CSV table of C-alpha atoms and ligand atoms in Angstrom, one decimal:
chain,number,residue,atom,x,y,z
A,1,UNK,CA,-40.3,-3.8,-33.9
A,2,UNK,CA,-42.9,-2.8,-36.5
A,3,UNK,CA,-45.1,-5.8,-37.5
A,4,UNK,CA,-47.6,-5.9,-40.3
A,5,UNK,CA,-50.3,-8.6,-40.1
A,6,UNK,CA,-52.1,-9.6,-43.4
A,7,UNK,CA,-55.7,-10.8,-43.1
A,8,UNK,CA,-58.8,-9.6,-41.3
A,9,UNK,CA,-60.5,-12.5,-39.5
A,10,UNK,CA,-60.8,-13.3,-35.8
A,11,UNK,CA,-57.4,-15.1,-35.9
A,12,UNK,CA,-55.8,-11.9,-37.3
A,13,UNK,CA,-57.5,-9.8,-34.7
A,14,UNK,CA,-56.0,-12.1,-32.0
A,15,UNK,CA,-52.6,-11.9,-33.7
A,16,UNK,CA,-52.6,-8.1,-33.7
A,17,UNK,CA,-53.6,-8.1,-30.1
A,18,UNK,CA,-50.8,-10.6,-29.1
A,19,UNK,CA,-48.2,-8.8,-31.2
A,20,UNK,CA,-49.1,-5.4,-29.9
A,21,UNK,CA,-48.1,-6.4,-26.4
A,22,UNK,CA,-44.4,-6.0,-27.4
A,23,UNK,CA,-44.4,-4.6,-30.9
A,24,UNK,CA,-46.0,-1.8,-32.9
A,25,UNK,CA,-48.6,-3.3,-35.2
A,26,UNK,CA,-48.8,-1.3,-38.5
A,27,UNK,CA,-50.8,-1.4,-41.7
A,28,UNK,CA,-50.0,-4.1,-44.2
A,29,UNK,CA,-48.4,-1.7,-46.7
A,30,UNK,CA,-46.0,-0.1,-44.3
A,31,UNK,CA,-42.2,-0.7,-44.4
A,32,UNK,CA,-42.4,-3.2,-41.5
A,33,UNK,CA,-39.6,-5.2,-39.8
A,34,UNK,CA,-41.8,-8.3,-39.8
A,35,UNK,CA,-44.7,-9.5,-42.0
A,36,UNK,CA,-47.1,-12.0,-40.5
A,37,UNK,CA,-49.5,-13.7,-43.0
A,38,UNK,CA,-52.6,-14.9,-41.3
A,39,UNK,CA,-54.8,-16.9,-43.8
A,40,UNK,CA,-53.9,-19.8,-46.0
A,41,UNK,CA,-55.1,-18.5,-49.4
A,42,UNK,CA,-52.3,-15.8,-49.7
A,43,UNK,CA,-49.7,-18.3,-48.5
A,44,UNK,CA,-50.8,-20.9,-51.1
A,45,UNK,CA,-50.8,-18.1,-53.7
A,46,UNK,CA,-47.2,-17.2,-52.9
A,47,UNK,CA,-47.6,-14.0,-50.9
A,48,UNK,CA,-44.7,-14.9,-48.6
A,49,UNK,CA,-42.4,-15.6,-51.6
A,50,UNK,CA,-43.2,-12.2,-53.1
A,51,UNK,CA,-42.5,-10.4,-49.9
A,52,UNK,CA,-39.2,-12.3,-49.4
A,53,UNK,CA,-38.2,-11.4,-52.9
A,54,UNK,CA,-38.4,-7.7,-51.8
A,55,UNK,CA,-36.1,-8.5,-48.9
A,56,UNK,CA,-38.8,-8.6,-46.2
A,57,UNK,CA,-38.7,-10.8,-43.1
A,58,UNK,CA,-41.8,-13.0,-43.4
A,59,UNK,CA,-43.6,-15.3,-40.9
A,60,UNK,CA,-45.4,-17.8,-43.1
A,61,UNK,CA,-44.3,-20.5,-45.6
A,62,UNK,CA,-43.7,-19.9,-49.3
A,63,UNK,CA,-46.0,-21.5,-51.9
A,64,UNK,CA,-44.1,-24.7,-52.0
A,65,UNK,CA,-44.5,-25.4,-48.3
A,66,UNK,CA,-48.1,-24.1,-48.3
A,67,UNK,CA,-49.0,-27.0,-50.6
A,68,UNK,CA,-49.3,-29.0,-47.4
A,69,UNK,CA,-52.7,-27.2,-47.0
A,70,UNK,CA,-53.3,-26.3,-50.7
A,71,UNK,CA,-53.2,-30.0,-51.8
A,72,UNK,CA,-54.3,-32.8,-49.6
A,73,UNK,CA,-52.9,-35.3,-52.1
A,74,UNK,CA,-49.4,-33.7,-51.8
A,75,UNK,CA,-49.7,-33.5,-48.0
A,76,UNK,CA,-50.4,-37.3,-47.9
A,77,UNK,CA,-47.3,-37.9,-50.1
A,78,UNK,CA,-45.2,-35.9,-47.6
A,79,UNK,CA,-46.7,-37.8,-44.6
A,80,UNK,CA,-45.9,-41.1,-46.2
A,81,UNK,CA,-42.3,-40.1,-47.0
A,82,UNK,CA,-41.9,-38.8,-43.4
A,83,UNK,CA,-43.4,-42.0,-41.9
A,84,UNK,CA,-46.3,-40.0,-40.2
A,85,UNK,CA,-49.4,-42.2,-39.5
A,86,UNK,CA,-52.6,-41.1,-41.2
A,87,UNK,CA,-55.8,-42.6,-42.6
A,88,UNK,CA,-55.8,-45.0,-45.5
A,89,UNK,CA,-56.5,-43.0,-48.6
A,90,UNK,CA,-56.3,-42.5,-52.3
A,91,UNK,CA,-56.3,-39.5,-54.6
A,92,UNK,CA,-58.4,-39.6,-57.8
A,93,UNK,CA,-59.3,-37.5,-60.8
A,94,UNK,CA,-61.6,-40.1,-62.5
A,95,UNK,CA,-64.9,-40.6,-60.8
A,96,UNK,CA,-65.2,-44.3,-61.5
A,97,UNK,CA,-61.8,-45.0,-59.9
A,98,UNK,CA,-62.8,-42.9,-56.9
A,99,UNK,CA,-66.1,-44.8,-56.5
A,100,UNK,CA,-64.3,-48.2,-56.9
A,101,UNK,CA,-61.9,-47.2,-54.0
A,102,UNK,CA,-64.9,-46.1,-51.9
A,103,UNK,CA,-66.5,-49.5,-52.4
A,104,UNK,CA,-63.2,-51.2,-51.2
A,105,UNK,CA,-63.3,-49.4,-47.8
A,106,UNK,CA,-64.7,-51.4,-44.9
A,107,UNK,CA,-67.4,-48.7,-44.1
A,108,UNK,CA,-67.3,-45.1,-43.0
A,109,UNK,CA,-66.2,-42.7,-45.8
A,110,UNK,CA,-64.5,-39.4,-46.0
A,111,UNK,CA,-64.4,-37.4,-49.2
A,112,UNK,CA,-62.2,-34.3,-49.5
A,113,UNK,CA,-61.3,-31.9,-52.2
A,114,UNK,CA,-57.6,-31.8,-53.4
A,115,UNK,CA,-58.1,-28.0,-53.7
A,116,UNK,CA,-58.7,-25.3,-51.1
A,117,UNK,CA,-62.4,-25.2,-50.1
A,118,UNK,CA,-62.3,-22.9,-47.0
A,119,UNK,CA,-62.9,-25.7,-44.5
A,120,UNK,CA,-66.1,-26.9,-46.2
A,121,UNK,CA,-64.6,-29.4,-48.6
A,122,UNK,CA,-64.9,-32.5,-46.3
A,123,UNK,CA,-67.8,-35.0,-46.2
A,124,UNK,CA,-67.7,-37.6,-43.4
A,125,UNK,CA,-70.5,-40.2,-43.7
A,126,UNK,CA,-71.4,-43.8,-43.2
A,127,UNK,CA,-73.8,-43.7,-46.2
A,128,UNK,CA,-72.0,-44.9,-49.4
A,129,UNK,CA,-74.6,-43.5,-51.8
A,130,UNK,CA,-74.1,-40.0,-50.2
A,131,UNK,CA,-70.3,-40.4,-50.5
A,132,UNK,CA,-70.6,-41.5,-54.2
A,133,UNK,CA,-72.8,-38.5,-55.0
A,134,UNK,CA,-70.3,-36.2,-53.3
A,135,UNK,CA,-67.4,-37.7,-55.2
A,136,UNK,CA,-69.1,-37.0,-58.5
A,137,UNK,CA,-69.9,-33.4,-57.5
A,138,UNK,CA,-66.4,-32.6,-56.2
A,139,UNK,CA,-64.4,-34.3,-59.0
A,140,UNK,CA,-66.0,-32.0,-61.5
A,141,UNK,CA,-63.8,-29.2,-60.0
A,142,UNK,CA,-60.5,-31.0,-59.4
A,143,UNK,CA,-59.0,-34.1,-57.8
A,144,UNK,CA,-60.6,-35.7,-54.7
A,145,UNK,CA,-59.0,-37.5,-51.8
A,146,UNK,CA,-60.9,-40.4,-50.3
A,147,UNK,CA,-60.1,-41.7,-46.8
A,148,UNK,CA,-61.2,-44.4,-44.4
A,149,UNK,CA,-63.3,-42.9,-41.6
A,150,UNK,CA,-61.3,-42.8,-38.3
A,151,UNK,CA,-62.8,-42.2,-34.9
A,152,UNK,CA,-61.7,-40.4,-31.7
A,153,UNK,CA,-61.4,-36.9,-30.3
A,154,UNK,CA,-59.4,-34.3,-32.2
A,155,UNK,CA,-56.5,-32.2,-31.2
A,156,UNK,CA,-54.9,-29.1,-32.8
A,157,UNK,CA,-51.1,-28.7,-32.1
A,158,UNK,CA,-49.5,-25.7,-33.7
A,159,UNK,CA,-45.7,-25.6,-34.1
A,160,UNK,CA,-43.7,-22.4,-34.8
A,161,UNK,CA,-40.9,-23.4,-37.3
A,162,UNK,CA,-37.7,-21.6,-38.4
A,163,UNK,CA,-37.0,-24.0,-41.2
A,164,UNK,CA,-35.0,-26.5,-39.2
A,165,UNK,CA,-36.4,-26.5,-35.6
A,166,UNK,CA,-39.8,-25.9,-34.0
A,167,UNK,CA,-41.5,-25.1,-30.7
A,168,UNK,CA,-44.9,-26.5,-29.9
A,169,UNK,CA,-47.5,-23.9,-28.8
A,170,UNK,CA,-50.0,-25.0,-26.2
A,171,UNK,CA,-52.4,-27.6,-27.6
A,172,UNK,CA,-56.0,-26.7,-28.3
A,173,UNK,CA,-59.3,-28.4,-29.3
A,174,UNK,CA,-61.8,-26.8,-31.6
A,175,UNK,CA,-65.4,-27.7,-32.3
A,176,UNK,CA,-66.0,-28.1,-36.0
A,177,UNK,CA,-69.7,-28.9,-36.3
A,178,UNK,CA,-72.2,-26.1,-36.2
A,179,UNK,CA,-74.6,-27.6,-33.6
A,180,UNK,CA,-74.4,-28.6,-30.0
A,181,UNK,CA,-73.3,-32.2,-29.4
A,182,UNK,CA,-71.3,-32.2,-32.7
A,183,UNK,CA,-74.4,-32.1,-35.0
A,184,UNK,CA,-75.0,-30.4,-38.3
A,185,UNK,CA,-72.5,-29.4,-41.1
A,186,UNK,CA,-68.8,-28.8,-40.6
A,187,UNK,CA,-67.7,-25.2,-40.2
A,188,UNK,CA,-64.3,-23.5,-39.9
A,189,UNK,CA,-64.7,-23.9,-36.1
A,190,UNK,CA,-67.4,-22.8,-33.6
A,191,UNK,CA,-65.2,-22.5,-30.6
A,192,UNK,CA,-62.0,-23.7,-29.0
A,193,UNK,CA,-60.3,-24.3,-25.7
A,194,UNK,CA,-56.8,-24.7,-24.3
A,195,UNK,CA,-55.3,-26.6,-22.4
A,196,UNK,CA,-56.8,-30.0,-23.4
A,197,UNK,CA,-57.1,-32.3,-20.4
A,198,UNK,CA,-55.5,-35.7,-20.7
A,199,UNK,CA,-53.3,-35.4,-23.7
A,200,UNK,CA,-49.9,-34.4,-22.4
A,201,UNK,CA,-48.5,-38.0,-22.7
A,202,UNK,CA,-49.1,-37.8,-26.5
A,203,UNK,CA,-47.2,-34.6,-27.1
A,204,UNK,CA,-43.8,-36.4,-27.6
A,205,UNK,CA,-45.3,-38.5,-30.3
A,206,UNK,CA,-46.8,-35.4,-32.0
A,207,UNK,CA,-43.5,-33.6,-31.7
A,208,UNK,CA,-41.8,-36.5,-33.5
A,209,UNK,CA,-44.4,-36.3,-36.3
A,210,UNK,CA,-43.8,-32.6,-36.8
A,211,UNK,CA,-40.0,-33.0,-36.6
A,212,UNK,CA,-40.1,-35.8,-39.2
A,213,UNK,CA,-42.3,-33.6,-41.5
A,214,UNK,CA,-40.0,-30.6,-41.2
A,215,UNK,CA,-37.0,-32.9,-42.0
A,216,UNK,CA,-38.9,-34.2,-45.0
A,217,UNK,CA,-39.6,-30.7,-46.2
A,218,UNK,CA,-35.9,-29.7,-45.7
A,219,UNK,CA,-35.0,-32.8,-47.7
A,220,UNK,CA,-37.1,-31.5,-50.5
A,221,UNK,CA,-35.4,-28.1,-50.3
A,222,UNK,CA,-38.3,-26.3,-48.6
A,223,UNK,CA,-37.3,-23.8,-45.9
A,224,UNK,CA,-40.5,-23.8,-43.9
A,225,UNK,CA,-40.8,-20.7,-41.7
A,226,UNK,CA,-44.1,-20.1,-40.1
A,227,UNK,CA,-46.8,-22.1,-38.3
A,228,UNK,CA,-47.2,-25.8,-39.0
A,229,UNK,CA,-50.7,-26.8,-37.7
A,230,UNK,CA,-51.1,-30.5,-37.0
A,231,UNK,CA,-54.8,-31.5,-37.0
A,232,UNK,CA,-54.8,-34.9,-35.2
A,233,UNK,CA,-57.3,-37.6,-34.4
A,234,UNK,CA,-56.7,-39.5,-31.2
A,235,UNK,CA,-57.8,-43.0,-32.4
A,236,UNK,CA,-57.9,-46.1,-30.3
A,237,UNK,CA,-54.6,-47.1,-32.2
A,238,UNK,CA,-52.8,-43.9,-31.3
A,239,UNK,CA,-52.7,-40.3,-32.8
A,240,UNK,CA,-53.1,-40.0,-36.6
A,241,UNK,CA,-52.5,-36.9,-38.7
A,242,UNK,CA,-55.8,-35.8,-40.2
A,243,UNK,CA,-54.3,-32.8,-42.0
A,244,UNK,CA,-51.6,-30.1,-41.9
A,245,UNK,CA,-52.5,-26.5,-42.1
A,246,UNK,CA,-49.9,-23.8,-42.8
A,247,UNK,CA,-51.1,-21.1,-40.5
A,248,UNK,CA,-52.6,-20.6,-37.0
A,249,UNK,CA,-55.9,-22.2,-36.5
A,250,UNK,CA,-59.1,-20.1,-36.4
A,251,UNK,CA,-60.4,-20.1,-33.7
A,252,UNK,CA,-57.5,-22.0,-32.0
A,253,UNK,CA,-55.3,-18.9,-32.2
A,254,UNK,CA,-57.9,-17.1,-30.1
A,255,UNK,CA,-57.2,-19.4,-27.2
A,256,UNK,CA,-53.5,-20.3,-27.8
A,257,UNK,CA,-52.1,-16.8,-28.2
A,258,UNK,CA,-53.6,-15.4,-24.9
A,259,UNK,CA,-51.9,-18.2,-23.0
A,260,UNK,CA,-48.4,-17.3,-24.2
A,261,UNK,CA,-46.7,-15.1,-21.7
A,262,UNK,CA,-43.3,-14.8,-23.6
A,263,UNK,CA,-42.7,-12.4,-26.5
A,264,UNK,CA,-44.8,-13.5,-29.5
A,265,UNK,CA,-43.4,-10.9,-31.8
A,266,UNK,CA,-39.8,-12.0,-31.0
A,267,UNK,CA,-40.8,-15.7,-31.5
A,268,UNK,CA,-42.2,-15.0,-34.9
A,269,UNK,CA,-39.3,-12.8,-35.9
A,270,UNK,CA,-36.8,-15.4,-34.9
A,271,UNK,CA,-38.7,-18.1,-36.9
A,272,UNK,CA,-39.0,-15.8,-39.9
A,273,UNK,CA,-35.3,-15.0,-39.9
A,274,UNK,CA,-34.3,-18.6,-39.4
A,275,UNK,CA,-32.7,-17.8,-36.1
A,276,UNK,CA,-32.7,-20.0,-33.0
A,277,UNK,CA,-36.2,-20.0,-31.4
A,278,UNK,CA,-36.6,-18.5,-27.9
A,279,UNK,CA,-38.0,-20.6,-25.1
A,280,UNK,CA,-41.8,-20.4,-24.9
A,281,UNK,CA,-43.5,-19.4,-21.7
A,282,UNK,CA,-47.1,-20.3,-21.2
A,283,UNK,CA,-49.6,-19.4,-18.4
A,284,UNK,CA,-51.2,-22.2,-16.4
A,285,UNK,CA,-54.5,-20.4,-16.9
A,286,UNK,CA,-57.1,-21.8,-19.3
A,287,UNK,CA,-58.7,-20.1,-22.3
A,288,UNK,CA,-62.1,-20.7,-24.0
A,289,UNK,CA,-63.4,-19.0,-27.1
A,290,UNK,CA,-67.0,-19.1,-28.3
A,291,UNK,CA,-67.7,-18.2,-31.9
A,292,UNK,CA,-70.8,-16.1,-32.5
A,293,UNK,CA,-72.1,-16.8,-36.0
A,294,UNK,CA,-74.4,-15.0,-38.4
A,295,UNK,CA,-77.9,-16.2,-39.5
A,296,UNK,CA,-77.5,-18.8,-42.1
A,297,UNK,CA,-73.8,-19.8,-41.3
A,298,UNK,CA,-72.2,-22.0,-42.6
A,299,UNK,CA,-74.4,-22.3,-45.7
A,300,UNK,CA,-75.4,-18.7,-46.6
A,301,UNK,CA,-74.6,-16.2,-43.8
A,302,UNK,CA,-76.6,-13.0,-43.8
A,303,UNK,CA,-74.7,-9.7,-43.7
A,304,UNK,CA,-75.7,-6.3,-42.4
A,305,UNK,CA,-77.4,-7.0,-39.0
A,306,UNK,CA,-76.7,-4.5,-36.3
A,307,UNK,CA,-74.6,-5.9,-33.4
A,308,UNK,CA,-75.3,-4.8,-29.8
A,309,UNK,CA,-73.5,-5.2,-26.6
A,310,UNK,CA,-69.9,-5.8,-27.5
A,311,UNK,CA,-68.5,-3.2,-25.0
A,312,UNK,CA,-70.5,-4.7,-22.2
A,313,UNK,CA,-69.2,-8.2,-23.1
A,314,UNK,CA,-65.6,-7.0,-23.1
A,315,UNK,CA,-66.1,-5.5,-19.6
A,316,UNK,CA,-66.5,-9.0,-18.1
A,317,UNK,CA,-63.4,-9.9,-16.1
A,318,UNK,CA,-60.8,-11.8,-18.2
A,319,UNK,CA,-62.8,-11.4,-21.5
A,320,UNK,CA,-61.5,-10.4,-24.9
A,321,UNK,CA,-63.8,-9.9,-27.9
A,322,UNK,CA,-62.1,-10.4,-31.2
A,323,UNK,CA,-63.8,-9.2,-34.4
A,324,UNK,CA,-64.0,-11.8,-37.1
A,325,UNK,CA,-66.6,-10.8,-39.6
A,326,UNK,CA,-67.6,-7.3,-38.6
A,327,UNK,CA,-68.1,-4.0,-40.5
A,328,UNK,CA,-68.1,-0.6,-38.8
A,329,UNK,CA,-70.8,1.5,-40.6
A,330,UNK,CA,-70.8,5.3,-41.1
A,331,UNK,CA,-72.7,5.9,-37.9
A,332,UNK,CA,-70.2,3.9,-35.8
A,333,UNK,CA,-72.4,0.9,-35.4
A,334,UNK,CA,-71.1,-2.6,-35.8
A,335,UNK,CA,-72.8,-4.9,-38.4
A,336,UNK,CA,-72.4,-8.5,-39.3
A,337,UNK,CA,-70.1,-8.9,-42.3
A,338,UNK,CA,-69.2,-12.6,-42.5
A,339,UNK,CA,-70.2,-16.1,-41.3
A,340,UNK,CA,-68.2,-16.1,-38.1
A,341,UNK,CA,-68.8,-12.6,-36.7
A,342,UNK,CA,-67.3,-12.4,-33.2
A,343,UNK,CA,-65.0,-14.6,-31.0
A,344,UNK,CA,-65.6,-14.2,-27.3
A,345,UNK,CA,-62.5,-15.4,-25.4
A,346,UNK,CA,-62.1,-15.7,-21.7
A,347,UNK,CA,-59.0,-16.5,-19.7
A,348,UNK,CA,-59.3,-17.8,-16.2
A,349,UNK,CA,-57.7,-20.2,-13.7
A,350,UNK,CA,-59.7,-23.2,-14.8
A,351,UNK,CA,-61.4,-24.3,-18.0
A,352,UNK,CA,-64.8,-24.3,-16.2
A,353,UNK,CA,-64.3,-20.8,-15.0
A,354,UNK,CA,-63.1,-19.6,-18.4
A,355,UNK,CA,-66.2,-21.2,-20.0
A,356,UNK,CA,-68.5,-19.5,-17.5
A,357,UNK,CA,-66.9,-16.1,-18.1
A,358,UNK,CA,-67.1,-16.5,-21.9
A,359,UNK,CA,-70.8,-17.4,-21.8
A,360,UNK,CA,-71.5,-14.7,-19.3
A,361,UNK,CA,-70.0,-12.2,-21.8
A,362,UNK,CA,-71.9,-13.7,-24.7
A,363,UNK,CA,-75.2,-13.0,-22.9
A,364,UNK,CA,-74.5,-9.2,-23.5
A,365,UNK,CA,-74.2,-9.6,-27.2
A,366,UNK,CA,-77.1,-9.9,-29.7
A,367,UNK,CA,-78.2,-9.4,-33.3
A,368,UNK,CA,-81.0,-10.9,-35.3
A,369,UNK,CA,-80.2,-14.5,-36.2
A,370,UNK,CA,-77.0,-14.7,-34.0
A,371,UNK,CA,-76.2,-18.4,-33.1
A,372,UNK,CA,-73.5,-20.2,-31.2
A,373,UNK,CA,-72.8,-23.5,-29.5
A,374,UNK,CA,-73.7,-23.8,-25.9
A,375,UNK,CA,-71.3,-26.7,-25.2
A,376,UNK,CA,-67.8,-25.3,-26.0
A,377,UNK,CA,-65.1,-26.8,-23.8
A,378,UNK,CA,-67.5,-29.4,-22.2
A,379,UNK,CA,-65.9,-32.4,-24.0
B,1,AMP,P1,-59.8,-31.8,-42.6
B,1,AMP,O1,-60.1,-30.5,-43.3
B,1,AMP,O2,-59.0,-32.7,-43.4
B,1,AMP,O3,-59.2,-31.5,-41.2
B,1,AMP,O4,-61.2,-32.4,-42.3
B,1,AMP,C1,-62.2,-31.6,-41.5
B,1,AMP,C2,-62.8,-32.5,-40.5
B,1,AMP,O5,-63.3,-33.6,-41.0
B,1,AMP,C3,-61.8,-33.0,-39.4
B,1,AMP,O6,-61.5,-32.1,-38.4
B,1,AMP,C4,-62.5,-34.2,-38.9
B,1,AMP,O7,-63.5,-33.8,-38.0
B,1,AMP,C5,-63.2,-34.7,-40.1
B,1,AMP,N1,-62.3,-35.8,-40.8
B,1,AMP,C6,-61.4,-35.5,-41.7
B,1,AMP,N2,-60.8,-36.7,-42.1
B,1,AMP,C7,-61.3,-37.7,-41.4
B,1,AMP,C8,-61.1,-39.1,-41.3
B,1,AMP,N3,-60.2,-39.7,-42.1
B,1,AMP,N4,-61.9,-39.8,-40.4
B,1,AMP,C9,-62.8,-39.1,-39.6
B,1,AMP,N5,-63.0,-37.8,-39.7
B,1,AMP,C10,-62.3,-37.1,-40.5
B,2,LIG,N1,-60.2,-24.4,-36.8
B,2,LIG,C1,-59.7,-25.1,-37.9
B,2,LIG,C2,-58.8,-24.4,-38.8
B,2,LIG,O1,-58.4,-23.3,-38.5
B,2,LIG,O2,-58.5,-25.0,-39.8
């Protein structure tokens, strides 16, 4: 099987690595047997529809299904229709209406954009003045979604869907804040681990939420083939859906894919073709990934710094180094070329061992201004 992967981040590097175990991974413009679309933006823009119109077999939802990620307002509407529990919320285009709704909430505010904002569109705060100022800034560019603030640990559950059925990939947890102890601004994700201890009893309920959502999409005539990523908060009242994404998580993919021992290319092909999904096989080993970020990330990452030590890091037992925001210059050196630069993933028998290996490998890598969290997979 010849597979083309669209996209160039750490998630896509992990995808190419996983697919290459059983398939030939080719350039995006080749006449491939299967097209896998990595990032959300092309999905929201209809890239899967355009390829399908050319008769290609595509893993990734069309633009209609991708609205689950492209419009939080629409996502909430689908959740309500499917009976999936989520935060109390409202969608607004008028700032005064939005502010009135904020004032009606018991305390603890979340302000989101109803348009794609590359993981940076969410403010979570207990300060109403800050929330009101954020509403007025965001509503200038489009609708905003306001939510009650919920509490609890988060969980990422990714489902591979063939339009009607799904299989759950091994659950993962990512770390969204830039700083140790969950401090500082939200990012796309600073690290991830899988498995997640203590959540197995919740997976039936999560599967029911995903099944109900897929059925609601079908009812609306949407043939959803690709990954449905459930971002959950495990509140004291039970799991609540924070959001759906329409692609693999980044950096969740970097810990989920290495744990799958069955044929990932065949799984994605079956989903893309609408065929019955093969049984998933997963290793009992654990995986941990640490994101190495550039100076200034997530606000204003600096590009062009020379990266040292990647080969030495990759030599550590059980370690994979995925390139996320890297450029190879004319002299063969690696340079930073994005906010999240490298993902150092380790697979080992236990989470503690995988974490130790990942951080051992990180010690080999350096560039000016490199930063990363020291507490990945400790909570
Ligand atoms: P989202 O893009 O909707 O997943 O939001 C990004 C992050 O903001 C989530 O991973 C949570 O950490 C946080 N968040 C979003 N919505 C809520 C909420 N209603 N209550 C508390 N935290 C939230
Ligand atoms: N790690 C969060 C995301 O991929 O959206």
